[in-house]
Coordinates of C-alpha atoms in Angstrom, one line a residue:
Chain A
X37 CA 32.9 80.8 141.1
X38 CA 32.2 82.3 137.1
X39 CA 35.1 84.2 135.6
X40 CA 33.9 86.9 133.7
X41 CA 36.7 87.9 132.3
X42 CA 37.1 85.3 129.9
X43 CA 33.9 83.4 128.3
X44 CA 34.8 79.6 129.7
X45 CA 36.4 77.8 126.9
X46 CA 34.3 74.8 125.1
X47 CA 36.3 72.1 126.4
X48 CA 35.6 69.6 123.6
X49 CA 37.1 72.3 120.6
X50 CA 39.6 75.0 122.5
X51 CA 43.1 73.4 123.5
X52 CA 44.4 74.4 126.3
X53 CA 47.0 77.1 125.7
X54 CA 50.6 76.2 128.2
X55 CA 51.7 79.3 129.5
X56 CA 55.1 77.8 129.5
X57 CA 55.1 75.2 126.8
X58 CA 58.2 73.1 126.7
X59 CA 61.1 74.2 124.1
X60 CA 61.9 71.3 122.2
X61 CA 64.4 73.2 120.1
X62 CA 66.8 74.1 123.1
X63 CA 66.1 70.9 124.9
X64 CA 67.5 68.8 121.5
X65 CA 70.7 71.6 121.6
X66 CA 70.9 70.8 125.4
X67 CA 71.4 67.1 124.8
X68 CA 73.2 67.2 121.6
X69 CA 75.5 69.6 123.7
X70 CA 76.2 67.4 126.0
X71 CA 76.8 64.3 124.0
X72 CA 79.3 66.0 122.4
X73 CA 81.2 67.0 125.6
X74 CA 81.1 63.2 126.1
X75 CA 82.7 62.6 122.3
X76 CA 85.4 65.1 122.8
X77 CA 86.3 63.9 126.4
X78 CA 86.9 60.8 125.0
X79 CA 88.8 62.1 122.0
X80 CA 90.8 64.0 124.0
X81 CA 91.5 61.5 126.6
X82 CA 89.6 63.1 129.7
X83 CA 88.3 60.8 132.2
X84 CA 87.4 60.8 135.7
X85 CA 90.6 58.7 136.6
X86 CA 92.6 61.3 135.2
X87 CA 91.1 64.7 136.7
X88 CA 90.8 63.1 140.1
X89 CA 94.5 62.2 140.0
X90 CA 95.1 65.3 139.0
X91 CA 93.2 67.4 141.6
X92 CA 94.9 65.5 144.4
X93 CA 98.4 66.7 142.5
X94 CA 96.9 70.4 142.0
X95 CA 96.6 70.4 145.8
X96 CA 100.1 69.6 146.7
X97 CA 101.0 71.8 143.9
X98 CA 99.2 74.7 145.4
X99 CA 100.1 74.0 148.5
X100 CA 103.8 74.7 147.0
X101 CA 103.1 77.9 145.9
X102 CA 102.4 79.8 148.6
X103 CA 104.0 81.8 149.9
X104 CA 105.2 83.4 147.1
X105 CA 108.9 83.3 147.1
X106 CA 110.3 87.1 147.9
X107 CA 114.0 86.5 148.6
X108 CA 116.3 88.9 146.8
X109 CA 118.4 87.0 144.8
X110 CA 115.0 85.6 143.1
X111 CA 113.5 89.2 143.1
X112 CA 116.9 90.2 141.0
X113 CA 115.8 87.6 138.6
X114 CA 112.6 89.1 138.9
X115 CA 113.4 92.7 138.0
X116 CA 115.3 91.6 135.2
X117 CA 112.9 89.8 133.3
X118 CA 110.9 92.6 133.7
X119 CA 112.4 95.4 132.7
X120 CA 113.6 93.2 129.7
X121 CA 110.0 92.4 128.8
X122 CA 108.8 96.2 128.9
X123 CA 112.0 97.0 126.5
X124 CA 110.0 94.3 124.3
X125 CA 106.8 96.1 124.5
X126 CA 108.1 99.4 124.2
X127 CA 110.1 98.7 121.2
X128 CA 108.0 96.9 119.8
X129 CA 105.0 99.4 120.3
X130 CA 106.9 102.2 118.4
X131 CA 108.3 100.4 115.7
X132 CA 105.4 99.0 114.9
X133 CA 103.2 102.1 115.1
X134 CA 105.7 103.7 112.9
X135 CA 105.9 100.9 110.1
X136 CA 102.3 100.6 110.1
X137 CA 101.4 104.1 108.8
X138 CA 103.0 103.2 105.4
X139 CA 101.8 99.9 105.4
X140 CA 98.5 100.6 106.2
X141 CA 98.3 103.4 103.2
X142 CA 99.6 101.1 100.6
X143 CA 96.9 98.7 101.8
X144 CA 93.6 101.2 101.6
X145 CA 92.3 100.6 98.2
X146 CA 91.1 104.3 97.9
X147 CA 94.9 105.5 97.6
X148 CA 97.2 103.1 95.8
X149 CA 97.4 101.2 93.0
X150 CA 95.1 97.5 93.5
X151 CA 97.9 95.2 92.9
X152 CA 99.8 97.2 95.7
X153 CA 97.0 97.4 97.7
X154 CA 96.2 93.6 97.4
X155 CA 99.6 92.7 98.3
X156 CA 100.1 94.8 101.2
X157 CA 96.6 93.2 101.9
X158 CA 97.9 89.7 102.2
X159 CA 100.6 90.6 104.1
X160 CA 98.5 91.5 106.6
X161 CA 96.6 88.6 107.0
X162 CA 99.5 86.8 106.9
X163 CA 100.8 88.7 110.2
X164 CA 97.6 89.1 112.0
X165 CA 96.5 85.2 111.2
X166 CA 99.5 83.8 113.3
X167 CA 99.6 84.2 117.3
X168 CA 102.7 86.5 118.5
X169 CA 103.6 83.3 119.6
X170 CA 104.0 81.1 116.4
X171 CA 105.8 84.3 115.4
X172 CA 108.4 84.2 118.4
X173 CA 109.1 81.2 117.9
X174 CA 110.1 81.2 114.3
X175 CA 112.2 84.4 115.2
X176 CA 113.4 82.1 117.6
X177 CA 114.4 79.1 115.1
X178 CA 115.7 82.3 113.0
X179 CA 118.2 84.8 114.9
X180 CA 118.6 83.1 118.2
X181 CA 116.9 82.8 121.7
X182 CA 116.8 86.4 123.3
X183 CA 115.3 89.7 123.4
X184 CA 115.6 90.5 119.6
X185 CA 113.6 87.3 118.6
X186 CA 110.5 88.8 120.8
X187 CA 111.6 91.9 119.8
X188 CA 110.4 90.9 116.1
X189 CA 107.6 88.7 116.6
X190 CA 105.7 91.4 118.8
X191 CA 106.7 94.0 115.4
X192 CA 104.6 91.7 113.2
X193 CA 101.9 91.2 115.7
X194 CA 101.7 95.1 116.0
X195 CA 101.7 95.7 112.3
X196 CA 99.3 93.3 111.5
X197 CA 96.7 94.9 114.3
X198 CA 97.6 98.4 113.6
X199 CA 97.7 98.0 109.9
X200 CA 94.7 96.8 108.8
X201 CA 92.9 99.3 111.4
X202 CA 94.6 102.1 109.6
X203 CA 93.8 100.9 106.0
X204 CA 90.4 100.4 107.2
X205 CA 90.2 103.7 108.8
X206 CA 91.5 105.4 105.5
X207 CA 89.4 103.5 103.1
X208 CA 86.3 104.7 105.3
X209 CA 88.0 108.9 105.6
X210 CA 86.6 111.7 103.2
X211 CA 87.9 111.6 99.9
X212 CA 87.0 115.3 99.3
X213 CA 89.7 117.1 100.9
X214 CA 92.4 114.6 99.7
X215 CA 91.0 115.6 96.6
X216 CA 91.6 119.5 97.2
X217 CA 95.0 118.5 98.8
X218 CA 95.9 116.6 95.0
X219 CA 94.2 119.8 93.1
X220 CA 96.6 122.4 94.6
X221 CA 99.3 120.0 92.8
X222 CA 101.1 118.7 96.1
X223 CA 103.2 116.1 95.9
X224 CA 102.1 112.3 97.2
X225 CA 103.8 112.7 100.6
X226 CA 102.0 116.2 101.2
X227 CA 98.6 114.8 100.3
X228 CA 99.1 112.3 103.1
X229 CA 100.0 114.4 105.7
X230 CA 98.0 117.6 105.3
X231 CA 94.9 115.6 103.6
X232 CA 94.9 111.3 105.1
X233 CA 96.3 112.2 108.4
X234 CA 94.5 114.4 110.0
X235 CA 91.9 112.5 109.7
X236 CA 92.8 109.3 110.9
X237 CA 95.1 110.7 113.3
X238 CA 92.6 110.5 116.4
X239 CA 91.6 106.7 115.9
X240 CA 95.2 105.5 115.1
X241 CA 96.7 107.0 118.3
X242 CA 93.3 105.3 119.9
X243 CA 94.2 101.9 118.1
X244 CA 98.3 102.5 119.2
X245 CA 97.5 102.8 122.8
X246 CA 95.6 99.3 122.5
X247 CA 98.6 97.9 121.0
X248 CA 100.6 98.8 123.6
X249 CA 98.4 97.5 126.3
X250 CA 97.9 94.3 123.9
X251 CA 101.9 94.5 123.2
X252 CA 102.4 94.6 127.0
X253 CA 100.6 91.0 127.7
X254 CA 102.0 89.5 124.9
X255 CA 105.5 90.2 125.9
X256 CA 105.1 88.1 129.0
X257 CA 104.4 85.1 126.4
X258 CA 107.0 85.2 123.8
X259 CA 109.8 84.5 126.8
X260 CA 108.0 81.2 126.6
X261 CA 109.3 80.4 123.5
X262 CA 112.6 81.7 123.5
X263 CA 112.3 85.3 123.1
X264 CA 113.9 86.7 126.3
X265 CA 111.8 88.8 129.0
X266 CA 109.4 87.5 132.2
X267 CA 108.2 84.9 130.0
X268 CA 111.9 83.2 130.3
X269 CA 112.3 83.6 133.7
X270 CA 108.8 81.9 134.5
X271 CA 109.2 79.0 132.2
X272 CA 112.8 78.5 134.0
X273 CA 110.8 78.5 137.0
X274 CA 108.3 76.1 135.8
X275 CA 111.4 73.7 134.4
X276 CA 113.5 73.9 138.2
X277 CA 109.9 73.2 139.9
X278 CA 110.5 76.6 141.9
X279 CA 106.2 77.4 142.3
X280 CA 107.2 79.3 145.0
X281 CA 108.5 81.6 142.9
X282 CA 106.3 80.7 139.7
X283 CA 103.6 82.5 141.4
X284 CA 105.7 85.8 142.2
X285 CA 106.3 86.1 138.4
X286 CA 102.8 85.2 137.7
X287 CA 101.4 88.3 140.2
X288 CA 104.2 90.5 138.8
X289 CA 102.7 89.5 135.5
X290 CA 99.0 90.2 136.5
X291 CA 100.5 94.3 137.4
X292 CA 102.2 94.4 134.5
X293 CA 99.0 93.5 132.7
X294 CA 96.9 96.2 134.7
X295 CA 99.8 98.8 134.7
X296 CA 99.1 98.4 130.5
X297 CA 96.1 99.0 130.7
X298 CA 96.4 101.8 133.0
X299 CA 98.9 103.5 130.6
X300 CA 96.3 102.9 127.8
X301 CA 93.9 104.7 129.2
X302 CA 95.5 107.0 130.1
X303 CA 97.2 107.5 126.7
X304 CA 93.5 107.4 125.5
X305 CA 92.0 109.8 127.4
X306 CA 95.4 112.1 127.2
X307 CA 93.8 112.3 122.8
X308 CA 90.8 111.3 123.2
Chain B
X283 CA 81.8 145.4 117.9
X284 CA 84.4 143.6 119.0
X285 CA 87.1 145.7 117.8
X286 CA 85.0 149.4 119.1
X287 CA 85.4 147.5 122.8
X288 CA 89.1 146.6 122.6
X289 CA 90.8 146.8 119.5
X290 CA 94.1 145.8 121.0
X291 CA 93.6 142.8 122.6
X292 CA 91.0 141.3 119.5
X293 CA 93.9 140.9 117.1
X294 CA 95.9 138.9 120.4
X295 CA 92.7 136.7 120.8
X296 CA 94.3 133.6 118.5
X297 CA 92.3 130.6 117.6
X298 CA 93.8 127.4 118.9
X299 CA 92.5 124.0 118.6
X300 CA 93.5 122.7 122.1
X301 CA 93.5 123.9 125.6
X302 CA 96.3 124.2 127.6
X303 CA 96.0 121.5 129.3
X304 CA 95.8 119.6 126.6
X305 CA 98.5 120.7 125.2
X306 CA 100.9 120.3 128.1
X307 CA 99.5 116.8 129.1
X308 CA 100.5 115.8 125.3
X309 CA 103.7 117.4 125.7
X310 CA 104.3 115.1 129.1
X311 CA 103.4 112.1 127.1
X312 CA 105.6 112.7 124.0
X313 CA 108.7 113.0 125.9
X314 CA 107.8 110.1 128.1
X315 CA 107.1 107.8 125.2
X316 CA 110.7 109.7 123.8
X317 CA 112.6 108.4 126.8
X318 CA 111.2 105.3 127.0
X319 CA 112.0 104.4 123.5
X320 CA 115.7 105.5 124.2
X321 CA 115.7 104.2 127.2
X322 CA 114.6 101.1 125.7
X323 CA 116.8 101.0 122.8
X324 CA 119.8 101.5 124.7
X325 CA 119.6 99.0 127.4
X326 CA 118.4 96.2 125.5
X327 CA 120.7 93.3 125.4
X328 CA 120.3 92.1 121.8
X329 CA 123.5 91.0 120.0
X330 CA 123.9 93.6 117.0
X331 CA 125.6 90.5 115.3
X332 CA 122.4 88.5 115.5
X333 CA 120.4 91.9 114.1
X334 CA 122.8 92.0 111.4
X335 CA 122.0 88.6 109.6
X336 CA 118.4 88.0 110.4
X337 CA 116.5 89.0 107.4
X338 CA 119.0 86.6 105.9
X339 CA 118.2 84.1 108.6
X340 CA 114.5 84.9 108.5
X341 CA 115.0 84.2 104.3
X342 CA 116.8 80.9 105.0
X343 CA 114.0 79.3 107.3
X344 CA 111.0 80.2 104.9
X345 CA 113.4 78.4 102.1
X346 CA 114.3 75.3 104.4
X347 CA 110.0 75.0 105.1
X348 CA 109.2 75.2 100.9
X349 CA 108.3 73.1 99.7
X350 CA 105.6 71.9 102.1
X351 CA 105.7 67.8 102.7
X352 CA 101.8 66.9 102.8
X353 CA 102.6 63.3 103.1
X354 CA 103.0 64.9 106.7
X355 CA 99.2 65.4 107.1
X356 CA 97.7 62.3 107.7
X357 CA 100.6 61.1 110.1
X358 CA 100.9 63.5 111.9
X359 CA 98.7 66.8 111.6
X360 CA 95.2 65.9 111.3
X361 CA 95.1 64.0 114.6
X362 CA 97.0 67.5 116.1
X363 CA 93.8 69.0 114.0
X364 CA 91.1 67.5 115.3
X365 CA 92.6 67.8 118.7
X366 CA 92.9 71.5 118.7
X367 CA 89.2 71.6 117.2
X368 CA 87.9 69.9 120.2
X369 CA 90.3 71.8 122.9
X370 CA 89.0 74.9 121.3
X371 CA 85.4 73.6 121.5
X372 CA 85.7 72.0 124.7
X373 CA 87.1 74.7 126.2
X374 CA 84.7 77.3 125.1
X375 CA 81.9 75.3 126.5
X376 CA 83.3 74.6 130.2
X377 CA 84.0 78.4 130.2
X378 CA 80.7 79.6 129.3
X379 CA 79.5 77.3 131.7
X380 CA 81.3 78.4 134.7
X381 CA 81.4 82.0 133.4
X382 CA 77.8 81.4 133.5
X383 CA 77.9 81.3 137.1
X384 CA 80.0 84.2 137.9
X385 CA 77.8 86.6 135.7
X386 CA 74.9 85.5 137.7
X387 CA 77.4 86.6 141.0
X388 CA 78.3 89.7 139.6
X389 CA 75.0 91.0 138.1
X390 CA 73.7 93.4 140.5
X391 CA 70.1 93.0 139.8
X392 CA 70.3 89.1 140.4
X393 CA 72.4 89.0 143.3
X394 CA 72.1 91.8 145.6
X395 CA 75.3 91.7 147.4
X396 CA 78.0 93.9 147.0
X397 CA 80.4 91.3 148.8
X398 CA 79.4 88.5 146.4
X399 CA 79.7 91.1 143.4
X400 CA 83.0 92.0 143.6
X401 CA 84.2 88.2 144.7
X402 CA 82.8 87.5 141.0
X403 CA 84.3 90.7 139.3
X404 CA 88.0 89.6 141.0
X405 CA 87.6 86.2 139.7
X406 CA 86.6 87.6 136.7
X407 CA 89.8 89.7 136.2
X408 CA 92.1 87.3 137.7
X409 CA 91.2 84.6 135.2
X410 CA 91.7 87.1 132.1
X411 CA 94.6 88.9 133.5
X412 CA 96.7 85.4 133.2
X413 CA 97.0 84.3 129.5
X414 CA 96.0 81.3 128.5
X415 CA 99.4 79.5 128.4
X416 CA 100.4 80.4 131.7
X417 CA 97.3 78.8 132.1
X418 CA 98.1 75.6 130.1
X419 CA 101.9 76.2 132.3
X420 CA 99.7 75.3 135.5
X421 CA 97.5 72.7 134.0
X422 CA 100.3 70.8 132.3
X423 CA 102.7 70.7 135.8
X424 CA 99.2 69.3 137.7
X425 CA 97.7 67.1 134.7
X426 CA 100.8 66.1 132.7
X427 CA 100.9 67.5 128.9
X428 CA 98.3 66.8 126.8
X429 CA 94.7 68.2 125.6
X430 CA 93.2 68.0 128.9
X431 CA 96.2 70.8 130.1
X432 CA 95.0 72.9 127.2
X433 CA 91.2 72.2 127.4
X434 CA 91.4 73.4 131.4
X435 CA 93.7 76.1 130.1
X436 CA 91.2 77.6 127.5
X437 CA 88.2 77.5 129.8
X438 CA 89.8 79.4 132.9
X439 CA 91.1 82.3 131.0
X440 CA 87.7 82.5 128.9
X441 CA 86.0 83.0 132.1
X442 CA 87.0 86.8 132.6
X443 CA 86.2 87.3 129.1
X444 CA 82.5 86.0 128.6
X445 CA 81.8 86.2 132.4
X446 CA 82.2 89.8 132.0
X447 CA 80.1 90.2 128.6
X448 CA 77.5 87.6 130.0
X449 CA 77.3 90.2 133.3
X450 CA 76.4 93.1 131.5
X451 CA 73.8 91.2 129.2
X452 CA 72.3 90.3 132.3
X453 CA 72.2 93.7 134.1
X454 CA 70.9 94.8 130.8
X455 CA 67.7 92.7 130.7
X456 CA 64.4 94.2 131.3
X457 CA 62.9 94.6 134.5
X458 CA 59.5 93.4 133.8
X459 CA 59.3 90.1 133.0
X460 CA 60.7 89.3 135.9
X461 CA 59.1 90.9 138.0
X462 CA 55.8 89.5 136.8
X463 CA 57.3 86.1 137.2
X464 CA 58.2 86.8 141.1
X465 CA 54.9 88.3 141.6
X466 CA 53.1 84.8 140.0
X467 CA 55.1 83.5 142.5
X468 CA 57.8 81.5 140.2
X469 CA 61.1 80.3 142.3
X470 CA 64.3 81.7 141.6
X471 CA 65.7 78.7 138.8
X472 CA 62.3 79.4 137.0
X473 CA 63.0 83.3 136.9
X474 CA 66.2 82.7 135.6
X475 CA 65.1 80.3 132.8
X476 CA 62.0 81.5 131.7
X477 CA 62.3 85.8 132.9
X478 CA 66.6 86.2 132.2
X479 CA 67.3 83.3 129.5
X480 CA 65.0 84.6 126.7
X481 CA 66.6 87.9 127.3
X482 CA 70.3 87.5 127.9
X483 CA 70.1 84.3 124.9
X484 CA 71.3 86.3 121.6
X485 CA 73.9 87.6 123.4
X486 CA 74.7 84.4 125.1
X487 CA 75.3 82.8 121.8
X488 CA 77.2 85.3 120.0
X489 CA 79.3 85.8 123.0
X490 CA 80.3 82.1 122.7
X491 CA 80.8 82.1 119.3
X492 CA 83.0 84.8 119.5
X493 CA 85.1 83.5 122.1
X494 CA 85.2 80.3 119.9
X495 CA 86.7 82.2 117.2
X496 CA 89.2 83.4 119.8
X497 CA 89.8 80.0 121.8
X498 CA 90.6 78.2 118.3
X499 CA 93.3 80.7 117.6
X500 CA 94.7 80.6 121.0
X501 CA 94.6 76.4 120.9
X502 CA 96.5 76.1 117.9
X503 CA 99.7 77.6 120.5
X504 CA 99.3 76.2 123.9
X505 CA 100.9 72.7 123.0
X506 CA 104.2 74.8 122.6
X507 CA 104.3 74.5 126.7
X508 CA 102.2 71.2 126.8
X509 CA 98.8 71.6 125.9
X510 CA 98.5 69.3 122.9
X511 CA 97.1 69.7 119.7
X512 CA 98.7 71.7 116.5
X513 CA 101.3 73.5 118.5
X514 CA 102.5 70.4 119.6
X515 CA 103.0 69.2 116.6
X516 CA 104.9 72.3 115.4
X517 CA 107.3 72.1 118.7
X518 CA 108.1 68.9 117.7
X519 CA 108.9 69.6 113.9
X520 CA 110.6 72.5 115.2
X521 CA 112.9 70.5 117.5
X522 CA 113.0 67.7 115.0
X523 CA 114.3 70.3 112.3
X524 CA 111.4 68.8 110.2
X525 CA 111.0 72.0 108.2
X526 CA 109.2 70.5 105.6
X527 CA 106.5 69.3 108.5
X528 CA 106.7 73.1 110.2
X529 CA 105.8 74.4 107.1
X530 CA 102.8 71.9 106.7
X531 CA 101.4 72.7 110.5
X532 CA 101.7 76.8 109.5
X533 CA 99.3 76.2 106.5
X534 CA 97.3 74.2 108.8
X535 CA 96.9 76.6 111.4
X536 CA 96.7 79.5 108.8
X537 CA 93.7 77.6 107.1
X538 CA 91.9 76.7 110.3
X539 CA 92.3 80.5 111.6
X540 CA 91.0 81.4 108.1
X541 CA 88.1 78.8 108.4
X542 CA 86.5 79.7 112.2
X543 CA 86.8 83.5 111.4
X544 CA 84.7 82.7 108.5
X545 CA 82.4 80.2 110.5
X546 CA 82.0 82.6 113.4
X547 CA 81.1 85.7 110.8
X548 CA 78.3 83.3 109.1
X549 CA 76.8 81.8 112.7
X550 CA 77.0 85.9 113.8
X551 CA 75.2 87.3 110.9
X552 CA 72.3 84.5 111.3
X553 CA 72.3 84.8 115.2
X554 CA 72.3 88.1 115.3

């Protein structure tokens, strides 16, 4: 058979064209890849020894977790850590959404002075560098195991997430009617609310409603530490070997996580 | 013309910027968030004499950590370093790898079953709905403390996250590629490699590195509950009342935050 599509190719100049040619590129990733999951296994210890020991204890572990422990003295416990850990969010949700308006404006360089703006800057960094957690626990070392030490840490967390959205969002608004706001003569406070406000109003409520979903989840991890809520009560759990009752916090956890982001959207859409 | 039809109910007509409904949905959600915060504020069991003396407290603890001790660092804190690095790292690459898996389960146009999808979108957000050190809580109770608790920790609650991104790249690739590889009769691993891979693969990566940036962040705490590296190191200076050493791991894990964030925003900007 001729194929007259394509002239035949001279076979002594043309080389032949792969349609798949191999891709030495990925392949030298692929193994480089996996000699390095071989270098950090034995950095960090990992060998086959120790994960098959340990998947014949995750059996019998498992196998001690179900079913989840219901009775009421242990649903009490429960409740409490609970509602403790939604105070937490709550709390800190609202203080931190209020504190982070000023801080936020002092840190968009398009309205104060640039020394003030770079501090309030750092600041931020600072707070949004560190995991709610290293926070808690610092609280923790600072005024005492209990609510107020989560209390703070998941203020700091807030501010630094809300803070730098709002300077953000400020330095990015219209400076023309901030401008017509300072040309009537109005004082600084004025300016802000009837010319910055309005117009980052929509994306801070927007940003607030993910810090209280974010706030929400985070609550159940500064108990961990110290700081009083469901996180407490599960690391007790953990520490008394009770997995029956470990994995009833845990799913009480996993609604409080999609009850937060319920909420959220629902605070979202509520502003859109 | 408006006020020859009806010029009594034109000057009643009043602009206003949100509908009813609006309006009375944002009225329900102000008072909620009102009573919650009372609510809240009264209920909460924090010790007003703990409140009282904390910024004092809070002062005290910065003062006991300054000046930092480096003679700390080699001792001590670059081994809890270079441990973190590699849970971080580790981690990341077992999830992508699983999550790998899942997002081939859950995208519709690869696998056609709606029973198989949703078993993949469940595992998805179960894995992401636990934190990570709940995770590491699990992991350190079945493989004893230590970075293979965190390492197993980081990769299971990555899943949810770049399972789900990985799914939509996937349902997002193009159609006809594919469908010229099944028609040249290619088997299914060949589609995938050489008809989804070249498609899905700048999202693949930056989805990875991202969650890097994330999983190095969230390392740096999970030895507080077990799962080695530089928050194990902190607990222990913490415990120890080693301020001086506390001080020394919070620069560390300030500077290594600092650092990947700055890593992941170079390898994004030349990936993408």
């Amino acid at each position: 058979m001729t194929d007259f599509s394509t002239p035949p190719p001279s076979p002594s100049s043309a080389v032949r064209r792969v349609a798949f040619p191999p891709n030495w590129p990925t392949r030298v990733a692929c193994i480089a890849l996996a000699l390095y999951v071989v270098y950090a296994c034995s950095i960090l210890e990992i060998s086959r020894e120790r994960l098959m020991a340990g998947f014949a204890h995750g059996a019998r572990f498992v196998s001690r977790m179900f079913p989840p422990n219901f009775a009421p003295d242990k649903l009490e416990l429960l409740y409490a850590g609970m509602l403790e850990s939604l105070q937490i969010a709550i709390i800190a949700t609202a203080v931190g959404v209020l504190l982070s308006l000023p801080l936020g404006l002092t840190a968009a360089r398009n309205l104060s002075p640039l020394p003030l703006a770079w501090t309030a800057r750092a600041l931020i960094v600072l707070f949004r560098t560190f995991h709610p957690v290293i926070i808690a626990i610092l609280f923790v070392k600072a005024v005492g195991f209990g609510a107020l030490a989560g209390v703070l840490a998941l203020i700091v967390a807030s501010l630094g997430f809300l803070s730098k959205l709002v300077a953000e969002a400020v330095e990015e608004m219209s400076m023309q009617q901030v401008e017509a706001v300072r040309a009537t003569g109005a004082p600084f406070l004025s300016l802000v609310i009837m010319g910055v406000l309005p117009q980052v109003m929509a994306r801070f409520i927007g940003f607030s409603a993910y810090q209280l979903d974010s706030n929400l989840r985070n609550s159940a991890l500064v108990g961990l530490v110290g700081g009083g809520g469901i996180g407490a009560t599960l690391f007790t759990a953990f520490q008394r070997f009770d997995y029956d009752f470990v994995l009833t916090i845990v799913l009480a956890i996993i609604a409080l996580v999609m009850v937060g982001e319920l909420l959220s959207g629902w605070m979202r859409r509520v502003f859109q | 013309m408006i006020t020859a039809a009806s010029p009594a109910s034109a000057h009643l007509r009043r602009w206003q910027r949100f509908t009813l409904a609006q309006r009375v949905w944002r009225s329900v959600f102000y008072l909620l968030a009102l009573v919650a915060i009372v609510w809240s504020l009264r209920s909460i069991e924090i010790i007003p004499e703990f409140l009282y003396d904390a910024p004092q407290q809070t002062v005290d603890l910065f003062e006991r950590m300054w000046p930092i001790d480096w003679a700390w660092y080699p001792k001590v804190v670059h081994g809890a370093l270079i441990e973190t690095l590699h849970t971080a790292t580790l981690g990341t690459i077992l999830a992508v790898a699983m999550a790998s898996l899942v997002a081939i389960m859950v995208a519709r146009n690869i696998t056609r079953s709606v029973v198989l999808n949703s078993i993949g979108r469940f595992i998805l957000v179960a894995t992401r709905s636990v934190h990570a050190m709940i995770w590491a809580l699990f992991f350190v109770a079945v493989f004893g403390p230590g970075a293979l608790a965190g390492t197993l920790a980081i990769a299971m609650h990555s899943i949810g996250f770049t399972g789900k991104f990985l799914s939509e790249a996937i349902e997002e690739a193009k159609p006809g590629p594919i469908e010229a590889l099944v028609a040249a009769g290619a088997p299914p691993l060949a589609v995938l490699l050489k008809g989804y891979w070249p498609q899905v693969k700048p999202a693949f990566l930056s989805i990875s590195v991202f969650r890097w940036d994330i999983n190095v962040r969230e390392s740096a705490v999970l030895g507080l509950v077990g799962g080695g590296g530089l928050g194990m190191a902190l607990d222990t200076a913490l415990s120890n009342l080693y301020w001086d050493e506390a001080g020394l791991v919070l620069f560390v894990i300030f500077v290594v935050v600092m650092v990947a964030e700055i890593v992941t925003a170079l390898m994004r900007s030349r990936i993408i």
